[in-house]
Coordinates of C-alpha atoms in Angstrom, one line a residue:
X1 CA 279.6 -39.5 171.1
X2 CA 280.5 -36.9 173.2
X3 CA 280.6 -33.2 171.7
X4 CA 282.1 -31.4 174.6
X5 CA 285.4 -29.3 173.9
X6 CA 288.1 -30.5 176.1
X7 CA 289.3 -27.1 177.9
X8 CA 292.4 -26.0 176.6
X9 CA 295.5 -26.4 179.2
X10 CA 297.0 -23.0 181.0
X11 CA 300.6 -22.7 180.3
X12 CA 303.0 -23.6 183.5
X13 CA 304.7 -20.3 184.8
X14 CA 308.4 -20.2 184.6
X15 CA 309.8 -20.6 188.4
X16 CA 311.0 -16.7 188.8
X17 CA 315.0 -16.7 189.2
X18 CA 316.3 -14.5 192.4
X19 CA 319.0 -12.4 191.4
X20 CA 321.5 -10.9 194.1
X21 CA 322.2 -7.6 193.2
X22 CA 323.9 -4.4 194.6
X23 CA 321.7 -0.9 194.1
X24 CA 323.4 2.3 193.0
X25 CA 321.6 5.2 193.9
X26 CA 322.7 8.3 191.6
X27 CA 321.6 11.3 192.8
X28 CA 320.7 14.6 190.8
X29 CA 324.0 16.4 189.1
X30 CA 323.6 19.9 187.9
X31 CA 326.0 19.1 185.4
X32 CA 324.9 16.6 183.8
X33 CA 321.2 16.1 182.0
X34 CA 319.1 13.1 184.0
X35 CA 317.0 10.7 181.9
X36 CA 313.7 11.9 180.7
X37 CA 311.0 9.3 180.8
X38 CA 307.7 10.0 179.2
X39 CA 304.6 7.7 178.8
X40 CA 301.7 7.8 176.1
X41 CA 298.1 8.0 177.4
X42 CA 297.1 7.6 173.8
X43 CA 298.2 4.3 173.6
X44 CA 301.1 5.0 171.1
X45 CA 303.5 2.2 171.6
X46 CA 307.1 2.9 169.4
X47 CA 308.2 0.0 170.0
X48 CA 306.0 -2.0 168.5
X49 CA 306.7 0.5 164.9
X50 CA 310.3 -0.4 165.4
X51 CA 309.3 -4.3 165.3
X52 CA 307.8 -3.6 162.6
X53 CA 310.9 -2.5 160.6
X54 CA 310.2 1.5 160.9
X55 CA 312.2 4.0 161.2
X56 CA 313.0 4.8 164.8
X57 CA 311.2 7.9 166.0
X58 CA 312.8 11.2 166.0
X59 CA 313.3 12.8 169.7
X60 CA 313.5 16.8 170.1
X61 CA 314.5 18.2 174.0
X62 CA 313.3 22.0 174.4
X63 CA 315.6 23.8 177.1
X64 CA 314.2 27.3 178.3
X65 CA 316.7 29.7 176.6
X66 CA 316.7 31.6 180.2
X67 CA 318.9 30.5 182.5
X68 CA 316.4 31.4 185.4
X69 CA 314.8 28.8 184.6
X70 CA 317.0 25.7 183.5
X71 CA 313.9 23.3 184.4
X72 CA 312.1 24.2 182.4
X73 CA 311.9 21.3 179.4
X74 CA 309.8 20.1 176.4
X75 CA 309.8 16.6 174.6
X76 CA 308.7 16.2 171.4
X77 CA 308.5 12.5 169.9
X78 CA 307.7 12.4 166.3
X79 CA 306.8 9.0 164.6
X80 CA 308.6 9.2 161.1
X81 CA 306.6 9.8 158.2
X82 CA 303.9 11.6 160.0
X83 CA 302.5 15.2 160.6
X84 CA 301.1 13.8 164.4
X85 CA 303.6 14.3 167.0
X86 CA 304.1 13.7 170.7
X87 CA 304.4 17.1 173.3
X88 CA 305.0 16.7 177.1
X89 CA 306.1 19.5 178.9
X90 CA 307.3 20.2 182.4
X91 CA 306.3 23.6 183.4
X92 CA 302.2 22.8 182.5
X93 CA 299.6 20.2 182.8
X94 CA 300.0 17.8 184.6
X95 CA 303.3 18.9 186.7
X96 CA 301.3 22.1 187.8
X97 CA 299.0 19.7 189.8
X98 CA 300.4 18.4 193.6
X99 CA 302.4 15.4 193.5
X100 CA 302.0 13.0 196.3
X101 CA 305.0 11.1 195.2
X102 CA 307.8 11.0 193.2
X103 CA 309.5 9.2 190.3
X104 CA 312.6 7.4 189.7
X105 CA 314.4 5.3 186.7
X106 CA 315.8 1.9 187.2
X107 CA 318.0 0.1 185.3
X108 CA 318.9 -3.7 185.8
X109 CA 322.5 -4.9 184.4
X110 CA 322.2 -8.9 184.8
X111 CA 325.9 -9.5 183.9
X112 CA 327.2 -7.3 186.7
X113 CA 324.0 -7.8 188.9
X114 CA 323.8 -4.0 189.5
X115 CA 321.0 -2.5 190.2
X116 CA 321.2 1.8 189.2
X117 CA 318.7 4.3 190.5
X118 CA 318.3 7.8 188.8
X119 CA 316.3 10.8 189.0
X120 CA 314.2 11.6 186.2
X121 CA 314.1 14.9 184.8
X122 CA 311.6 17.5 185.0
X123 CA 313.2 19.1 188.8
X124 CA 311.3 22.0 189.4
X125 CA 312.4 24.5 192.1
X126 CA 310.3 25.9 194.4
X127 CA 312.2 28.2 196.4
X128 CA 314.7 26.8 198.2
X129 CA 314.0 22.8 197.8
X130 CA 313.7 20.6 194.9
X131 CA 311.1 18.5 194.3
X132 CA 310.9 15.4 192.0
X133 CA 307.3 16.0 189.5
X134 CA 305.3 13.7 187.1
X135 CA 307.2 12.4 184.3
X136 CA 306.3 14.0 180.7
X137 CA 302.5 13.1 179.5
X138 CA 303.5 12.8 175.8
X139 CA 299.9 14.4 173.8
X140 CA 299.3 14.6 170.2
X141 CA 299.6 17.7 168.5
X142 CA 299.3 18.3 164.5
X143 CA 302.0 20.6 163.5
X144 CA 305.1 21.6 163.5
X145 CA 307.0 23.5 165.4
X146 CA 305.5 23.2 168.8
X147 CA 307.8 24.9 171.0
X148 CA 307.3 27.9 169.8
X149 CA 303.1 27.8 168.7
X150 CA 302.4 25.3 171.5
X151 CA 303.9 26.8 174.5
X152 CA 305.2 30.1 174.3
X153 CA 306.6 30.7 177.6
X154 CA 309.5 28.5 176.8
X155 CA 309.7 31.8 174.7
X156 CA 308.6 35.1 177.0
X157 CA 309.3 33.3 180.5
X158 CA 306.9 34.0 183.5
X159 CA 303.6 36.4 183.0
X160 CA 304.0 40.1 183.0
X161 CA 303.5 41.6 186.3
X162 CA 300.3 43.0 184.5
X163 CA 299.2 39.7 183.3
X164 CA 299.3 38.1 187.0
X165 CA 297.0 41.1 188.5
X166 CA 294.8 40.6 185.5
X167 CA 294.7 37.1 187.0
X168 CA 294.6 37.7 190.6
X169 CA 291.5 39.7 189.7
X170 CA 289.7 37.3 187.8
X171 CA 289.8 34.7 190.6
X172 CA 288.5 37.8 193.1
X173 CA 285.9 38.6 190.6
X174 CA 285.0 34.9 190.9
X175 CA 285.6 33.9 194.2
X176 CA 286.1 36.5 196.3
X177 CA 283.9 38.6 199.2
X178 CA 281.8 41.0 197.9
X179 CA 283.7 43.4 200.1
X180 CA 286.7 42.7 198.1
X181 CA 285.1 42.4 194.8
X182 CA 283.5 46.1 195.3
X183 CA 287.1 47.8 196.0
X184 CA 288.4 46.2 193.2
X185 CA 285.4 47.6 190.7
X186 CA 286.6 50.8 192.5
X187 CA 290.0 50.3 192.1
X188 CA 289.3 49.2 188.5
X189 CA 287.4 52.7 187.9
X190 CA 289.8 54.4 189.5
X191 CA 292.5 53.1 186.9
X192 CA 290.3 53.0 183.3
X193 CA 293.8 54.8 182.0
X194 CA 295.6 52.3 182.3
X195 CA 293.5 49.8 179.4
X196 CA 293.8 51.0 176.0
X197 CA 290.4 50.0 175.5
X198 CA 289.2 52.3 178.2
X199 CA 291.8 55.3 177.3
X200 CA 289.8 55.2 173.6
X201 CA 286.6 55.2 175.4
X202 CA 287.9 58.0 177.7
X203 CA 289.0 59.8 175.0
X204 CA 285.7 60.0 173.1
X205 CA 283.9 61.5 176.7
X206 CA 286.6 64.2 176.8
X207 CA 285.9 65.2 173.2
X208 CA 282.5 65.2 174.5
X209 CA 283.1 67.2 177.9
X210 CA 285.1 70.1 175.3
X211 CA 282.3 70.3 172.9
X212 CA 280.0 70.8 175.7
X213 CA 282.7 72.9 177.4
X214 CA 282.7 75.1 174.2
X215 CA 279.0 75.7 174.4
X216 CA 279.2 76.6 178.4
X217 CA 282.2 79.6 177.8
X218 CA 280.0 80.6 174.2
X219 CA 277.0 81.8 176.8
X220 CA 278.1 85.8 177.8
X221 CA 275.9 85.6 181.1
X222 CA 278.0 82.4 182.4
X223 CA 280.7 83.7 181.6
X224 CA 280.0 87.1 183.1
X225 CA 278.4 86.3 186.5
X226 CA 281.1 83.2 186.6
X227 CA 278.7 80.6 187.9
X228 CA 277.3 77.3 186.6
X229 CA 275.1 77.4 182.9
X230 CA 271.4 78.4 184.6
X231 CA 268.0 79.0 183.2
X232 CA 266.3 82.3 183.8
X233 CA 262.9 81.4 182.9
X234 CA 263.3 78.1 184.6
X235 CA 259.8 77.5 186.6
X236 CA 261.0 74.7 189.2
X237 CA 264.5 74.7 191.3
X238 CA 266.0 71.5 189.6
X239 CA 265.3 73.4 185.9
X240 CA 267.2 76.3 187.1
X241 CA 270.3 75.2 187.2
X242 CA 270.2 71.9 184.7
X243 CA 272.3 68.7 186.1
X244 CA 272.7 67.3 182.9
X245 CA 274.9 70.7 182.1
X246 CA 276.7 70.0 185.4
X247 CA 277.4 66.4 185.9
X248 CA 278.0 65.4 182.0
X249 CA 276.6 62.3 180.5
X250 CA 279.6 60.7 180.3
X251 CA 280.8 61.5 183.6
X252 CA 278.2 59.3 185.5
X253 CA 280.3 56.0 185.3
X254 CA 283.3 57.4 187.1
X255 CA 281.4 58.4 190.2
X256 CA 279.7 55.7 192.0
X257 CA 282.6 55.1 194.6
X258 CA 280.1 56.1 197.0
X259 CA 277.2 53.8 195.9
X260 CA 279.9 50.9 195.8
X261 CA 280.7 51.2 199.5
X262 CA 277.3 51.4 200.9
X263 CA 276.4 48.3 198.8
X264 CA 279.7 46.5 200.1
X265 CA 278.3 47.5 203.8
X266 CA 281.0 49.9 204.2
X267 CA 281.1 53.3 206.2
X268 CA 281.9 56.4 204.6
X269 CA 285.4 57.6 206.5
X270 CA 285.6 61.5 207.3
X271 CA 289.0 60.9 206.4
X272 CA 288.1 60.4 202.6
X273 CA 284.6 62.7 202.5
X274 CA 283.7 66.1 203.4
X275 CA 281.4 66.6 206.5
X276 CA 278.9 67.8 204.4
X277 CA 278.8 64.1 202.7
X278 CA 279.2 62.4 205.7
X279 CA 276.3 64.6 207.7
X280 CA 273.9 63.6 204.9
X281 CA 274.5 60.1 203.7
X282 CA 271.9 59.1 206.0
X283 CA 269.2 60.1 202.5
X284 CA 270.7 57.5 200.5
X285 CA 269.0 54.5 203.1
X286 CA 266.2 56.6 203.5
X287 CA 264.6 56.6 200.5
X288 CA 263.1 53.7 198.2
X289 CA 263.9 55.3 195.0
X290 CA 267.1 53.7 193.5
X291 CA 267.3 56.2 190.7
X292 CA 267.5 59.0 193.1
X293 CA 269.5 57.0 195.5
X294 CA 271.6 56.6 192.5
X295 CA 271.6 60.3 191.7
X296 CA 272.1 61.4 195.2
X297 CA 275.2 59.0 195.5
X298 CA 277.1 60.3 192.7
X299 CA 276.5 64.2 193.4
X300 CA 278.0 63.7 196.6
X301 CA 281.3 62.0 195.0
X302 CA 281.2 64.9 192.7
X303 CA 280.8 67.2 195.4
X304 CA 283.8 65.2 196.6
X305 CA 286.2 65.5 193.8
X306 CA 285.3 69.3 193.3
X307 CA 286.7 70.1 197.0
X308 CA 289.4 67.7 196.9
X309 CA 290.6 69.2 193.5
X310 CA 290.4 72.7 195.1
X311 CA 292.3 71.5 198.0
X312 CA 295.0 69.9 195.7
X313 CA 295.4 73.3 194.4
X314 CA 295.5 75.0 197.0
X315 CA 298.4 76.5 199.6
X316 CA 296.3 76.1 202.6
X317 CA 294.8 72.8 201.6
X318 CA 297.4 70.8 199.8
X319 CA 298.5 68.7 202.1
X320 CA 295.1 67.0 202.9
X321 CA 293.7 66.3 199.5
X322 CA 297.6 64.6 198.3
X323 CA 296.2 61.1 198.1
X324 CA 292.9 61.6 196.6
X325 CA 292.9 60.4 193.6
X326 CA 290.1 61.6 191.0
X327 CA 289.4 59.8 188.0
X328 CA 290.8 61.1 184.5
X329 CA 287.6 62.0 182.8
X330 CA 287.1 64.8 186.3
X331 CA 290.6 65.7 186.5
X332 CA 291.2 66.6 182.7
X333 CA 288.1 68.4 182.9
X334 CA 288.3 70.2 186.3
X335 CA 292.1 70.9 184.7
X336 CA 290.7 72.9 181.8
X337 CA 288.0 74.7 183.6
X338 CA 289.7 75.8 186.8
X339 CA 293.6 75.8 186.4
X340 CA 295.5 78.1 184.6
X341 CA 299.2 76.9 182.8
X342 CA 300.7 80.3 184.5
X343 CA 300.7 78.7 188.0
X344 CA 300.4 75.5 190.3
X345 CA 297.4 77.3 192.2
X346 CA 293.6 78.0 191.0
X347 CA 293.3 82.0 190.4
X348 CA 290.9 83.8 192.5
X349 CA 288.0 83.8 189.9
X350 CA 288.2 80.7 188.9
X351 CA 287.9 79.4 192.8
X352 CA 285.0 81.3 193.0
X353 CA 283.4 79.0 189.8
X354 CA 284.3 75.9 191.4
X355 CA 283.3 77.3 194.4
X356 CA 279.9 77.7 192.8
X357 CA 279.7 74.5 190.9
X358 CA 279.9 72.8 194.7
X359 CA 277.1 75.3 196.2
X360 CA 275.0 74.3 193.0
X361 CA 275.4 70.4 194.3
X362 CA 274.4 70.9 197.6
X363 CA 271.2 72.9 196.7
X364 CA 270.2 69.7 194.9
X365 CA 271.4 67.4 197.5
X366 CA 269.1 69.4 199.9
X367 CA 266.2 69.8 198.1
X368 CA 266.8 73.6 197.2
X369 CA 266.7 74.6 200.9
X370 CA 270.1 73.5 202.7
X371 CA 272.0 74.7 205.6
X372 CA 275.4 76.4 204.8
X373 CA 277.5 75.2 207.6
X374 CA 279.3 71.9 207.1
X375 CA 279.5 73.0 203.3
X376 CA 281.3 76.4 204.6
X377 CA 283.6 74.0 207.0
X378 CA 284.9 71.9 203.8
X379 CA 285.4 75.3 201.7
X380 CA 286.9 76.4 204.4
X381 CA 285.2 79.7 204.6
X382 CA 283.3 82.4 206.9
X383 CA 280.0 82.4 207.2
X384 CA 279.4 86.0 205.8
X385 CA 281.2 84.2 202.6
X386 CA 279.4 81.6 201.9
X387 CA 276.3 83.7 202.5
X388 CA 277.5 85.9 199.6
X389 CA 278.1 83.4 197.1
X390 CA 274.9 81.6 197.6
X391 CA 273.2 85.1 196.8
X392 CA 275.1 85.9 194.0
X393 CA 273.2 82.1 192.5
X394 CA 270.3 83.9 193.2
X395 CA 269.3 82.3 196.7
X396 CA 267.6 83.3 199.4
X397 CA 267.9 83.3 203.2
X398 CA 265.4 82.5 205.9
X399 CA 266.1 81.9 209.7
X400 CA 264.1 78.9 210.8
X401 CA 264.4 77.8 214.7
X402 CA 267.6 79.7 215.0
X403 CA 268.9 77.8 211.6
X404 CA 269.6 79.8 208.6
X405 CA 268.8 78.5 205.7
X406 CA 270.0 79.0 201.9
X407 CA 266.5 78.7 199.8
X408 CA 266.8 78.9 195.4
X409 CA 263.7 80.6 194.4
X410 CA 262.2 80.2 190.9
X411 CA 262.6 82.3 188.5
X412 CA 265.7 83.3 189.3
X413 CA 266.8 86.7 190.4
X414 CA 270.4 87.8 190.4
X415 CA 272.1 90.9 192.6
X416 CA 273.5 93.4 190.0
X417 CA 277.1 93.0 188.9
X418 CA 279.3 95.7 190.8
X419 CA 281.6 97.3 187.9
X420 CA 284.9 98.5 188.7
X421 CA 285.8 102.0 188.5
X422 CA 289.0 102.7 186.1
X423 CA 291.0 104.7 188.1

């Protein structure tokens, strides 16, 4: 007896019937809505629910409320009885990606053997010709009202001019040359005022910078000789005049411009930096130490700011310093040691403080032994000026191979105060 399963027969195909028909192609009316065609990765298939004797599923059709941007559309299928629903859109996903072809809707009428072509929905301008994208790619979401929670730019529109730098920057941070990278930290620096989370930072260091401000005008002798917050008894030239009561500990972040172009392989322009800066930025390369090429670097932008804000304030150099710009943390406090609310320009007395706050820079930038010149260039003094105020900080000149030099001997020693005679 034979046990062998006879193989079961293959149904014979149906001979296909041609059918004659004519083809109407409708093209896209602005007045009237196209069909919107949408497909389920999922593998949700309503039809076979409506075999089934269900309810038919219920069909929502978002419309951006802005007329700019009449494209913009969201479908919502939601099967009945359930908290699972169906969300294509048209503005993200998949229609953000490059199409390389298009989509159309046919439908067949046998009885009049017609044959009718239409655009689907989802047009999308892109400035001035239309393109036909992806149909909607329906998703599940749990929830309800997903319009609103899902996608709110059917809400707000387009991103905030703020929101599309914030994401222009991201993709330079990521992706772009460190050249462009390292003007856009500066940039960034440059414009901490404008995030809250900075201005709340900022505002702490400026509480700081008057406390310590406080505790610079409480000293009589400052005051009095109107020059930077010194030691008397200091035994070495950096202890005589303290940085730290100079360059403030919160001002440190704000001044690196300098550092940030060197490491982008950048040239520091004359245009932007005094010659004094410019004549001595050769020290940064030379030496190995990055704490005091880091130190170095940011007395010379402060060196920077403090001449720039002089100029800015100044009749004769106004017009040179107009585009600087000097971060808020310098400027407010420059603002409340130097200017007066009286008048746009810096009083006499209080130019010769900043005046002295810059001389105190370059005697550190030097080593405590610097020549006067390009500093007396950029201050736009004589000579026999600059000479003065660098004795009245207690320094001394020596002529060495026809150079004269400013020297800060330790301790310091100070030329008597002249006192006016009241007439």
């Amino acid at each position: 007896m034979d046990n062998t399963e006879a193989s079961p027969t293959k149904p014979k195909k149906r001979p296909r019937e041609k059918l004659n028909a004519t083809i109407h192609v409708l093209h896209d009316n602005p007045d009237k809505t196209p069909p919107l065609v949408g497909y389920f990765p999922s593998g949700f298939d309503p039809s076979s629910r409506l075999r089934g004797g269900s309810a038919e599923p219920g069909v929502r059709v978002y419309r951006h409320s802005n007329r700019k941007w009449p494209n913009r559309l969201q479908l919502v299928v939601r099967p009945p009885e359930s908290n699972v629903a169906f969300v294509g859109s048209s503005f993200s996903g998949e229609p953000n990606a490059s199409q390389s072809c298009t989509y159309a809707l046919g439908v067949l009428d046998k009885e009049s053997q017609t044959l009718k072509i239409v655009p689907v929905a989802c047009n999308k301008s892109f400035q001035f010709h239309v393109v036909l994208l992806q149909m909607f790619r329906l998703e599940p979401r749990v929830g309800s009202d997903f319009a609103d929670e899902e996608h709110p730019e059917l809400v707000r529109g387009e991103l905030s001019a703020k929101e599309k730098a914030d994401k222009v920057r991201e993709l330079n941070l990521l992706f772009g040359t460190k050249r462009s990278v390292t003007q856009d930290k500066k940039m960034q620096s440059l414009r901490q005022e404008d995030d809250p989370n900075s201005q709340k930072d900022l505002d702490r260091k400026i509480k700081e910078v008057a406390i310590n401000k406080e505790a610079l005008e409480s000293t009589g002798s400052h005051t009095a000789r109107n020059i930077p917050p010194y030691n008397s008894s200091a035994t070495t030239p950096k202890d005589a005049y303290p940085i730290e009561k100079i360059i403030l500990k919160g001002e440190w972040d704000y001044i690196r411009d300098i550092l940030q172009l060197l490491e982008a392989g950048e040239k520091v322009s004359p245009d932007a930096y005094p010659t004094f800066v410019c004549n001595r930025i050769h020290k940064m390369g030379e030496t190995q130490d990055e704490m005091e090429k880091e130190t170095l670097g940011c007395i010379f932008s402060y060196i920077n700011h403090l001449i720039k804000f002089k100029d800015q304030h100044s009749a004769d150099g106004a017009s040179s310093a107009k585009n600087h710009r000097t971060p808020s943390i310098l400027r407010q406090k420059f603002s409340t040691m130097f200017s007066t609310a009286e008048s746009k320009w810096l009083p006499s007395e209080k130019i010769d403080l900043l005046i002295s706050y810059v001389l105190v820079l370059t005697l550190f930038a030097d080593d405590f032994r610097t020549d006067p010149t390009d500093i007396a260039k950029d201050l736009r003094m004589s000579s026999v000026t600059i000479r003065q105020h660098f004795e009245h900080l207690g320094c001394k000149f020596k002529r060495e191979k026809n150079v004269l030099y400013a020297n800060l001997p330790v301790p310091l020693k100070f030329p008597e105060l002249r006192k006016r005679r009241r007439r």
